[in-house]
Amino acid sequence: MDSHGSVPPMRAPAPVPGTGAPTSRPAGPDTVTGCRPAVEIPNLSGQEIQQAVARAAFAARLGAAREQHAIRTLEQLRASYPGWHIERRRDDAGREWWVAVLLAAITPEMHEAGVVGTVQKQDGGTLADSLAWQSSLLRNMPSPAAESGGTR
């Protein structure tokens, strides 16, 4: 409202930069709130809006399916490799890593044979392959009883 109590007339939408197309909101401050819009919103047809919503819904379903698959893979890895603490982590850049930490202490013999305390991979399948290799190394380690000549 102006100083006389009347509402000023609404302005026509400003064009979207680079397109010449008008936006659905004015580029300047809103005539009611006095606030500028956070983003310019282009005028879209009903069909374009429906397509955008459909794409967003598909992306959400795909993301949920991927997350469910990752959870199942994580459960399978934990069941298959109980001697390891296995989890998914994100680094500072937002990349996901699948990490397994050996729960047993590594002896010099284990280290020499190639056993590592931590395995970090970009996906569950690659981590599973690495853990299978690490498990084969651990299985091939001589037992402490066999090295000392057995028990009496």
Short mmCIF file of N, CA and C in Angstrom, two decimals:
data_model
loop_
_atom_site.label_atom_id
_atom_site.label_comp_id
_atom_site.label_asym_id
_atom_site.label_seq_id
_atom_site.Cartn_x
_atom_site.Cartn_y
_atom_site.Cartn_z
N MET A 1 0.83 -1.18 0.00
CA MET A 1 0.00 0.00 0.00
C MET A 1 0.88 1.24 0.00
N ASP A 2 0.37 2.26 -0.66
CA ASP A 2 1.11 3.51 -0.63
C ASP A 2 0.61 4.37 0.52
N SER A 3 1.08 5.60 0.62
CA SER A 3 0.72 6.46 1.75
C SER A 3 -0.76 6.86 1.74
N HIS A 4 -1.45 6.65 0.63
CA HIS A 4 -2.87 6.99 0.55
C HIS A 4 -3.76 5.78 0.83
N GLY A 5 -3.17 4.59 1.14
CA GLY A 5 -3.95 3.40 1.47
C GLY A 5 -4.36 2.59 0.27
N SER A 6 -3.86 2.91 -0.93
CA SER A 6 -4.22 2.12 -2.09
C SER A 6 -3.07 1.19 -2.46
N VAL A 7 -3.39 0.09 -3.10
CA VAL A 7 -2.41 -0.89 -3.52
C VAL A 7 -1.81 -0.45 -4.85
N PRO A 8 -0.48 -0.39 -4.96
CA PRO A 8 0.11 0.01 -6.24
C PRO A 8 -0.14 -1.06 -7.29
N PRO A 9 -0.14 -0.69 -8.55
CA PRO A 9 -0.39 -1.68 -9.61
C PRO A 9 0.76 -2.68 -9.69
N MET A 10 0.45 -3.92 -10.09
CA MET A 10 1.47 -4.96 -10.23
C MET A 10 2.25 -4.70 -11.51
N ARG A 11 3.53 -5.01 -11.44
CA ARG A 11 4.39 -4.87 -12.62
C ARG A 11 4.34 -6.14 -13.45
N ALA A 12 4.61 -6.00 -14.72
CA ALA A 12 4.69 -7.17 -15.60
C ALA A 12 5.96 -7.95 -15.26
N PRO A 13 5.93 -9.27 -15.43
CA PRO A 13 7.14 -10.06 -15.14
C PRO A 13 8.31 -9.62 -16.01
N ALA A 14 9.49 -9.63 -15.41
CA ALA A 14 10.71 -9.28 -16.14
C ALA A 14 11.19 -10.50 -16.92
N PRO A 15 11.88 -10.29 -18.03
CA PRO A 15 12.37 -11.45 -18.80
C PRO A 15 13.46 -12.18 -18.04
N VAL A 16 13.53 -13.52 -18.29
CA VAL A 16 14.61 -14.33 -17.73
C VAL A 16 15.87 -13.97 -18.50
N PRO A 17 16.97 -13.67 -17.80
CA PRO A 17 18.19 -13.27 -18.50
C PRO A 17 18.59 -14.29 -19.56
N GLY A 18 18.87 -13.81 -20.74
CA GLY A 18 19.35 -14.65 -21.82
C GLY A 18 18.27 -15.35 -22.62
N THR A 19 17.00 -15.30 -22.17
CA THR A 19 15.96 -16.02 -22.90
C THR A 19 14.93 -15.09 -23.52
N GLY A 20 14.79 -13.92 -22.94
CA GLY A 20 13.76 -13.02 -23.40
C GLY A 20 12.38 -13.43 -22.94
N ALA A 21 12.28 -14.60 -22.25
CA ALA A 21 10.99 -15.09 -21.77
C ALA A 21 10.66 -14.44 -20.43
N PRO A 22 9.40 -14.10 -20.20
CA PRO A 22 9.03 -13.52 -18.91
C PRO A 22 9.06 -14.57 -17.81
N THR A 23 9.25 -14.12 -16.59
CA THR A 23 9.19 -15.02 -15.44
C THR A 23 7.81 -14.94 -14.84
N SER A 24 7.50 -15.87 -13.96
CA SER A 24 6.19 -15.85 -13.32
C SER A 24 6.18 -14.89 -12.13
N ARG A 25 7.34 -14.40 -11.75
CA ARG A 25 7.44 -13.42 -10.67
C ARG A 25 8.20 -12.21 -11.19
N PRO A 26 7.91 -11.04 -10.66
CA PRO A 26 8.70 -9.88 -11.06
C PRO A 26 10.14 -10.02 -10.59
N ALA A 27 11.07 -9.43 -11.34
CA ALA A 27 12.48 -9.51 -10.97
C ALA A 27 12.79 -8.64 -9.76
N GLY A 28 12.05 -7.58 -9.59
CA GLY A 28 12.29 -6.68 -8.46
C GLY A 28 11.60 -7.18 -7.21
N PRO A 29 11.55 -6.34 -6.19
CA PRO A 29 10.89 -6.74 -4.96
C PRO A 29 9.42 -7.06 -5.20
N ASP A 30 8.91 -8.03 -4.49
CA ASP A 30 7.51 -8.42 -4.56
C ASP A 30 6.66 -7.23 -4.13
N THR A 31 5.55 -7.02 -4.82
CA THR A 31 4.72 -5.87 -4.50
C THR A 31 3.97 -6.02 -3.19
N VAL A 32 3.82 -7.26 -2.71
CA VAL A 32 3.12 -7.48 -1.45
C VAL A 32 4.10 -7.54 -0.28
N THR A 33 5.14 -8.35 -0.41
CA THR A 33 6.07 -8.55 0.71
C THR A 33 7.26 -7.62 0.67
N GLY A 34 7.59 -7.08 -0.49
CA GLY A 34 8.76 -6.24 -0.61
C GLY A 34 10.05 -7.03 -0.74
N CYS A 35 9.96 -8.37 -0.81
CA CYS A 35 11.14 -9.24 -0.90
C CYS A 35 11.41 -9.62 -2.34
N ARG A 36 12.67 -9.80 -2.66
CA ARG A 36 13.06 -10.29 -3.98
C ARG A 36 12.95 -11.81 -3.97
N PRO A 37 12.56 -12.43 -5.08
CA PRO A 37 12.53 -13.89 -5.12
C PRO A 37 13.95 -14.45 -5.04
N ALA A 38 14.10 -15.62 -4.43
CA ALA A 38 15.41 -16.26 -4.31
C ALA A 38 15.94 -16.68 -5.67
N VAL A 39 15.06 -17.13 -6.54
CA VAL A 39 15.45 -17.54 -7.89
C VAL A 39 14.40 -17.05 -8.87
N GLU A 40 14.80 -16.89 -10.09
CA GLU A 40 13.86 -16.53 -11.13
C GLU A 40 13.14 -17.80 -11.57
N ILE A 41 11.84 -17.77 -11.65
CA ILE A 41 11.06 -18.93 -12.04
C ILE A 41 10.47 -18.67 -13.42
N PRO A 42 10.88 -19.46 -14.41
CA PRO A 42 10.35 -19.24 -15.76
C PRO A 42 8.90 -19.72 -15.86
N ASN A 43 8.17 -19.13 -16.80
CA ASN A 43 6.82 -19.62 -17.07
C ASN A 43 6.95 -20.96 -17.78
N LEU A 44 6.28 -21.97 -17.27
CA LEU A 44 6.32 -23.29 -17.88
C LEU A 44 4.91 -23.70 -18.23
N SER A 45 4.79 -24.50 -19.27
CA SER A 45 3.47 -25.03 -19.63
C SER A 45 3.12 -26.14 -18.64
N GLY A 46 1.87 -26.49 -18.62
CA GLY A 46 1.42 -27.58 -17.75
C GLY A 46 2.14 -28.88 -18.07
N GLN A 47 2.38 -29.13 -19.35
CA GLN A 47 3.07 -30.36 -19.75
C GLN A 47 4.52 -30.34 -19.28
N GLU A 48 5.18 -29.18 -19.37
CA GLU A 48 6.57 -29.08 -18.91
C GLU A 48 6.66 -29.29 -17.39
N ILE A 49 5.69 -28.78 -16.68
CA ILE A 49 5.66 -28.98 -15.23
C ILE A 49 5.44 -30.45 -14.90
N GLN A 50 4.52 -31.09 -15.59
CA GLN A 50 4.27 -32.52 -15.37
C GLN A 50 5.52 -33.35 -15.67
N GLN A 51 6.23 -33.01 -16.73
CA GLN A 51 7.45 -33.73 -17.08
C GLN A 51 8.52 -33.54 -16.01
N ALA A 52 8.65 -32.33 -15.51
CA ALA A 52 9.64 -32.05 -14.47
C ALA A 52 9.30 -32.81 -13.19
N VAL A 53 8.03 -32.85 -12.83
CA VAL A 53 7.60 -33.58 -11.64
C VAL A 53 7.83 -35.08 -11.83
N ALA A 54 7.53 -35.59 -13.03
CA ALA A 54 7.75 -37.02 -13.31
C ALA A 54 9.23 -37.37 -13.22
N ARG A 55 10.11 -36.49 -13.75
CA ARG A 55 11.55 -36.74 -13.67
C ARG A 55 12.02 -36.74 -12.21
N ALA A 56 11.51 -35.81 -11.43
CA ALA A 56 11.88 -35.73 -10.01
C ALA A 56 11.40 -36.97 -9.26
N ALA A 57 10.20 -37.42 -9.55
CA ALA A 57 9.67 -38.61 -8.89
C ALA A 57 10.48 -39.85 -9.28
N PHE A 58 10.85 -39.96 -10.54
CA PHE A 58 11.67 -41.08 -10.99
C PHE A 58 13.02 -41.07 -10.29
N ALA A 59 13.64 -39.89 -10.21
CA ALA A 59 14.94 -39.77 -9.55
C ALA A 59 14.83 -40.16 -8.07
N ALA A 60 13.75 -39.78 -7.44
CA ALA A 60 13.55 -40.14 -6.03
C ALA A 60 13.40 -41.65 -5.87
N ARG A 61 12.61 -42.29 -6.76
CA ARG A 61 12.44 -43.75 -6.69
C ARG A 61 13.76 -44.46 -6.96
N LEU A 62 14.51 -43.97 -7.93
CA LEU A 62 15.80 -44.57 -8.26
C LEU A 62 16.76 -44.44 -7.08
N GLY A 63 16.79 -43.28 -6.46
CA GLY A 63 17.65 -43.07 -5.29
C GLY A 63 17.27 -43.99 -4.14
N ALA A 64 15.96 -44.17 -3.92
CA ALA A 64 15.49 -45.05 -2.86
C ALA A 64 15.85 -46.50 -3.16
N ALA A 65 15.73 -46.91 -4.42
CA ALA A 65 16.08 -48.28 -4.80
C ALA A 65 17.58 -48.52 -4.62
N ARG A 66 18.40 -47.54 -4.99
CA ARG A 66 19.85 -47.68 -4.80
C ARG A 66 20.20 -47.78 -3.33
N GLU A 67 19.54 -46.98 -2.51
CA GLU A 67 19.80 -47.02 -1.07
C GLU A 67 19.41 -48.38 -0.48
N GLN A 68 18.27 -48.91 -0.89
CA GLN A 68 17.85 -50.24 -0.42
C GLN A 68 18.85 -51.31 -0.84
N HIS A 69 19.33 -51.23 -2.07
CA HIS A 69 20.33 -52.18 -2.55
C HIS A 69 21.61 -52.08 -1.72
N ALA A 70 22.03 -50.85 -1.42
CA ALA A 70 23.24 -50.65 -0.61
C ALA A 70 23.05 -51.22 0.79
N ILE A 71 21.88 -51.05 1.37
CA ILE A 71 21.62 -51.58 2.71
C ILE A 71 21.67 -53.11 2.70
N ARG A 72 21.07 -53.73 1.69
CA ARG A 72 21.12 -55.20 1.57
C ARG A 72 22.55 -55.68 1.39
N THR A 73 23.31 -54.99 0.56
CA THR A 73 24.71 -55.36 0.33
C THR A 73 25.50 -55.25 1.62
N LEU A 74 25.30 -54.19 2.36
CA LEU A 74 25.99 -54.00 3.63
C LEU A 74 25.65 -55.11 4.62
N GLU A 75 24.38 -55.49 4.70
CA GLU A 75 23.96 -56.59 5.58
C GLU A 75 24.63 -57.90 5.16
N GLN A 76 24.69 -58.16 3.85
CA GLN A 76 25.32 -59.39 3.35
C GLN A 76 26.82 -59.42 3.67
N LEU A 77 27.48 -58.28 3.49
CA LEU A 77 28.91 -58.21 3.79
C LEU A 77 29.16 -58.46 5.28
N ARG A 78 28.36 -57.85 6.13
CA ARG A 78 28.54 -58.04 7.57
C ARG A 78 28.31 -59.49 7.98
N ALA A 79 27.34 -60.14 7.34
CA ALA A 79 27.07 -61.55 7.66
C ALA A 79 28.19 -62.45 7.13
N SER A 80 28.74 -62.11 5.98
CA SER A 80 29.77 -62.94 5.34
C SER A 80 31.15 -62.76 5.97
N TYR A 81 31.40 -61.60 6.53
CA TYR A 81 32.73 -61.28 7.08
C TYR A 81 32.60 -60.76 8.51
N PRO A 82 32.26 -61.65 9.45
CA PRO A 82 32.04 -61.21 10.83
C PRO A 82 33.30 -60.72 11.54
N GLY A 83 34.46 -61.01 11.02
CA GLY A 83 35.71 -60.56 11.63
C GLY A 83 36.07 -59.13 11.25
N TRP A 84 35.17 -58.47 10.54
CA TRP A 84 35.42 -57.11 10.07
C TRP A 84 34.27 -56.19 10.51
N HIS A 85 34.60 -54.97 10.87
CA HIS A 85 33.58 -53.94 11.10
C HIS A 85 33.41 -53.24 9.75
N ILE A 86 32.20 -53.31 9.18
CA ILE A 86 31.96 -52.80 7.83
C ILE A 86 30.91 -51.70 7.88
N GLU A 87 31.20 -50.59 7.20
CA GLU A 87 30.25 -49.48 7.16
C GLU A 87 30.45 -48.66 5.89
N ARG A 88 29.47 -47.79 5.64
CA ARG A 88 29.56 -46.83 4.54
C ARG A 88 29.84 -45.46 5.16
N ARG A 89 30.74 -44.71 4.54
CA ARG A 89 31.09 -43.38 5.03
C ARG A 89 31.09 -42.39 3.87
N ARG A 90 30.98 -41.13 4.21
CA ARG A 90 31.13 -40.06 3.21
C ARG A 90 32.33 -39.22 3.62
N ASP A 91 33.16 -38.87 2.62
CA ASP A 91 34.30 -38.00 2.91
C ASP A 91 33.85 -36.55 2.86
N ASP A 92 34.78 -35.64 3.07
CA ASP A 92 34.46 -34.21 3.10
C ASP A 92 33.91 -33.71 1.76
N ALA A 93 34.25 -34.38 0.68
CA ALA A 93 33.76 -33.99 -0.64
C ALA A 93 32.40 -34.61 -0.96
N GLY A 94 31.87 -35.43 -0.04
CA GLY A 94 30.56 -36.05 -0.25
C GLY A 94 30.60 -37.39 -0.97
N ARG A 95 31.80 -37.89 -1.28
CA ARG A 95 31.91 -39.20 -1.94
C ARG A 95 31.67 -40.31 -0.94
N GLU A 96 30.99 -41.35 -1.38
CA GLU A 96 30.73 -42.49 -0.50
C GLU A 96 31.87 -43.49 -0.58
N TRP A 97 32.24 -44.04 0.57
CA TRP A 97 33.27 -45.08 0.66
C TRP A 97 32.72 -46.23 1.48
N TRP A 98 33.05 -47.43 1.06
CA TRP A 98 32.72 -48.64 1.80
C TRP A 98 34.00 -49.03 2.52
N VAL A 99 33.92 -49.13 3.84
CA VAL A 99 35.12 -49.32 4.66
C VAL A 99 34.95 -50.55 5.54
N ALA A 100 36.00 -51.37 5.59
CA ALA A 100 36.03 -52.54 6.47
C ALA A 100 37.29 -52.44 7.32
N VAL A 101 37.12 -52.62 8.63
CA VAL A 101 38.24 -52.58 9.57
C VAL A 101 38.34 -53.96 10.22
N LEU A 102 39.51 -54.57 10.13
CA LEU A 102 39.73 -55.89 10.72
C LEU A 102 39.63 -55.78 12.24
N LEU A 103 38.88 -56.67 12.86
CA LEU A 103 38.68 -56.63 14.31
C LEU A 103 39.83 -57.27 15.09
N ALA A 104 40.66 -58.05 14.43
CA ALA A 104 41.80 -58.71 15.09
C ALA A 104 43.05 -57.85 14.92
N ALA A 105 43.95 -58.01 15.88
CA ALA A 105 45.25 -57.34 15.77
C ALA A 105 46.07 -58.01 14.67
N ILE A 106 46.82 -57.20 13.94
CA ILE A 106 47.64 -57.73 12.85
C ILE A 106 49.03 -58.04 13.39
N THR A 107 49.43 -59.28 13.22
CA THR A 107 50.78 -59.70 13.64
C THR A 107 51.76 -59.36 12.52
N PRO A 108 53.04 -59.35 12.83
CA PRO A 108 54.03 -59.11 11.76
C PRO A 108 53.91 -60.13 10.62
N GLU A 109 53.59 -61.37 10.96
CA GLU A 109 53.43 -62.41 9.93
C GLU A 109 52.24 -62.11 9.02
N MET A 110 51.15 -61.66 9.63
CA MET A 110 49.97 -61.30 8.84
C MET A 110 50.29 -60.14 7.90
N HIS A 111 50.98 -59.15 8.44
CA HIS A 111 51.35 -57.98 7.64
C HIS A 111 52.24 -58.40 6.47
N GLU A 112 53.19 -59.28 6.75
CA GLU A 112 54.10 -59.76 5.71
C GLU A 112 53.34 -60.53 4.63
N ALA A 113 52.28 -61.24 5.03
CA ALA A 113 51.49 -62.01 4.07
C ALA A 113 50.56 -61.12 3.24
N GLY A 114 50.42 -59.84 3.61
CA GLY A 114 49.58 -58.93 2.83
C GLY A 114 48.25 -58.58 3.49
N VAL A 115 48.05 -59.02 4.71
CA VAL A 115 46.80 -58.70 5.42
C VAL A 115 46.87 -57.23 5.83
N VAL A 116 45.78 -56.52 5.62
CA VAL A 116 45.71 -55.11 6.00
C VAL A 116 44.63 -54.91 7.07
N GLY A 117 44.76 -53.86 7.82
CA GLY A 117 43.80 -53.58 8.89
C GLY A 117 42.56 -52.87 8.41
N THR A 118 42.67 -52.11 7.33
CA THR A 118 41.53 -51.35 6.80
C THR A 118 41.48 -51.47 5.29
N VAL A 119 40.30 -51.73 4.79
CA VAL A 119 40.06 -51.79 3.34
C VAL A 119 39.02 -50.74 3.04
N GLN A 120 39.29 -49.87 2.06
CA GLN A 120 38.36 -48.81 1.68
C GLN A 120 38.16 -48.84 0.17
N LYS A 121 36.89 -49.00 -0.25
CA LYS A 121 36.57 -49.06 -1.68
C LYS A 121 35.37 -48.17 -1.99
N GLN A 122 35.15 -47.90 -3.27
CA GLN A 122 34.07 -47.00 -3.65
C GLN A 122 32.71 -47.67 -3.75
N ASP A 123 32.65 -48.99 -3.72
CA ASP A 123 31.34 -49.65 -3.78
C ASP A 123 31.41 -50.98 -3.05
N GLY A 124 30.24 -51.52 -2.76
CA GLY A 124 30.14 -52.76 -2.00
C GLY A 124 30.71 -53.96 -2.73
N GLY A 125 30.55 -54.02 -4.04
CA GLY A 125 31.07 -55.15 -4.81
C GLY A 125 32.58 -55.22 -4.78
N THR A 126 33.22 -54.08 -4.94
CA THR A 126 34.68 -54.04 -4.90
C THR A 126 35.19 -54.36 -3.49
N LEU A 127 34.47 -53.87 -2.48
CA LEU A 127 34.84 -54.19 -1.10
C LEU A 127 34.71 -55.70 -0.86
N ALA A 128 33.65 -56.31 -1.37
CA ALA A 128 33.45 -57.75 -1.21
C ALA A 128 34.61 -58.52 -1.83
N ASP A 129 35.05 -58.11 -3.01
CA ASP A 129 36.19 -58.77 -3.67
C ASP A 129 37.45 -58.65 -2.81
N SER A 130 37.69 -57.47 -2.27
CA SER A 130 38.89 -57.26 -1.44
C SER A 130 38.82 -58.06 -0.15
N LEU A 131 37.62 -58.13 0.45
CA LEU A 131 37.48 -58.90 1.69
C LEU A 131 37.63 -60.40 1.43
N ALA A 132 37.19 -60.86 0.27
CA ALA A 132 37.38 -62.28 -0.08
C ALA A 132 38.88 -62.57 -0.17
N TRP A 133 39.63 -61.67 -0.77
CA TRP A 133 41.08 -61.85 -0.88
C TRP A 133 41.72 -61.81 0.51
N GLN A 134 41.34 -60.85 1.32
CA GLN A 134 41.90 -60.75 2.67
C GLN A 134 41.57 -62.00 3.49
N SER A 135 40.37 -62.51 3.34
CA SER A 135 39.98 -63.73 4.06
C SER A 135 40.81 -64.92 3.62
N SER A 136 41.10 -65.00 2.32
CA SER A 136 41.93 -66.12 1.85
C SER A 136 43.34 -66.01 2.42
N LEU A 137 43.85 -64.78 2.54
CA LEU A 137 45.17 -64.60 3.16
C LEU A 137 45.14 -65.04 4.62
N LEU A 138 44.07 -64.67 5.32
CA LEU A 138 43.96 -65.03 6.74
C LEU A 138 43.81 -66.54 6.92
N ARG A 139 43.05 -67.20 6.04
CA ARG A 139 42.88 -68.66 6.13
C ARG A 139 44.19 -69.40 5.90
N ASN A 140 45.05 -68.84 5.08
CA ASN A 140 46.31 -69.49 4.75
C ASN A 140 47.42 -69.22 5.76
N MET A 141 47.10 -68.42 6.77
CA MET A 141 48.09 -68.15 7.82
C MET A 141 48.22 -69.39 8.69
N PRO A 142 49.44 -69.78 9.05
CA PRO A 142 49.58 -70.93 9.96
C PRO A 142 49.00 -70.56 11.33
N SER A 143 48.35 -71.51 11.95
CA SER A 143 47.77 -71.26 13.27
C SER A 143 48.90 -71.21 14.30
N PRO A 144 48.72 -70.46 15.39
CA PRO A 144 49.76 -70.39 16.41
C PRO A 144 50.10 -71.76 17.03
N ALA A 145 49.09 -72.63 17.15
CA ALA A 145 49.31 -73.97 17.71
C ALA A 145 50.21 -74.80 16.80
N ALA A 146 50.00 -74.67 15.47
CA ALA A 146 50.80 -75.43 14.51
C ALA A 146 52.26 -74.94 14.53
N GLU A 147 52.46 -73.65 14.70
CA GLU A 147 53.82 -73.10 14.73
C GLU A 147 54.59 -73.53 15.96
N SER A 148 53.89 -73.68 17.09
CA SER A 148 54.59 -74.05 18.33
C SER A 148 54.70 -75.55 18.50
N GLY A 149 54.24 -76.30 17.51
CA GLY A 149 54.35 -77.75 17.59
C GLY A 149 53.12 -78.41 18.17
N GLY A 150 52.03 -77.66 18.33
CA GLY A 150 50.80 -78.25 18.82
C GLY A 150 50.73 -78.22 20.33
N THR A 151 49.67 -78.79 20.88
CA THR A 151 49.48 -78.83 22.33
C THR A 151 49.88 -80.19 22.87
N ARG A 152 50.27 -80.25 24.13
CA ARG A 152 50.69 -81.53 24.71
C ARG A 152 49.64 -82.07 25.60
#
